[in-house]
XYZ file of C-alpha atoms in Angstrom:
45
model
C 6.951 -6.365 11.493
C 5.593 -9.702 12.532
C 6.928 -11.472 9.537
C 10.617 -10.235 10.398
C 9.765 -11.630 14.028
C 9.887 -15.195 12.519
C 5.848 -15.333 11.987
C 4.338 -16.596 8.554
C 2.770 -13.989 6.374
C -0.619 -16.044 7.033
C -0.244 -15.681 10.800
C 0.723 -12.077 10.559
C -2.245 -11.282 8.560
C -4.518 -12.972 10.782
C -2.968 -11.132 13.890
C -3.647 -7.545 12.396
C -6.945 -8.581 10.913
C -6.492 -8.083 7.223
C -6.988 -10.110 4.243
C -4.006 -11.698 2.584
C -4.847 -9.686 -0.624
C -4.685 -6.423 1.310
C -1.306 -7.331 2.792
C 0.231 -8.033 -0.695
C -1.462 -5.121 -2.398
C 0.061 -2.910 0.360
C 3.602 -4.631 0.320
C 3.262 -3.799 -3.701
C 2.390 -0.247 -3.135
C 4.624 0.738 -0.226
C 7.286 -1.887 -0.412
C 10.596 -0.061 0.419
C 9.085 2.778 2.332
C 9.511 3.658 5.924
C 6.536 4.517 8.190
C 7.117 8.058 8.163
C 7.528 8.345 4.378
C 4.192 6.373 3.829
C 2.558 9.065 6.245
C 3.871 11.887 4.069
C 2.896 10.191 0.837
C -0.711 9.685 2.138
C -0.634 13.380 3.146
C 0.518 14.624 -0.277
C -2.489 12.467 -2.014
């Protein structure tokens, strides 16, 4: 969301307090899913 507001990925990652590796891993895993879809996926696991 922060990236879509014009911030760089590095800036957004620092703001939410995760490592860049975690950010890219989550993007790869949950790429096109919406928030409610991710929550449902987590519940099913």
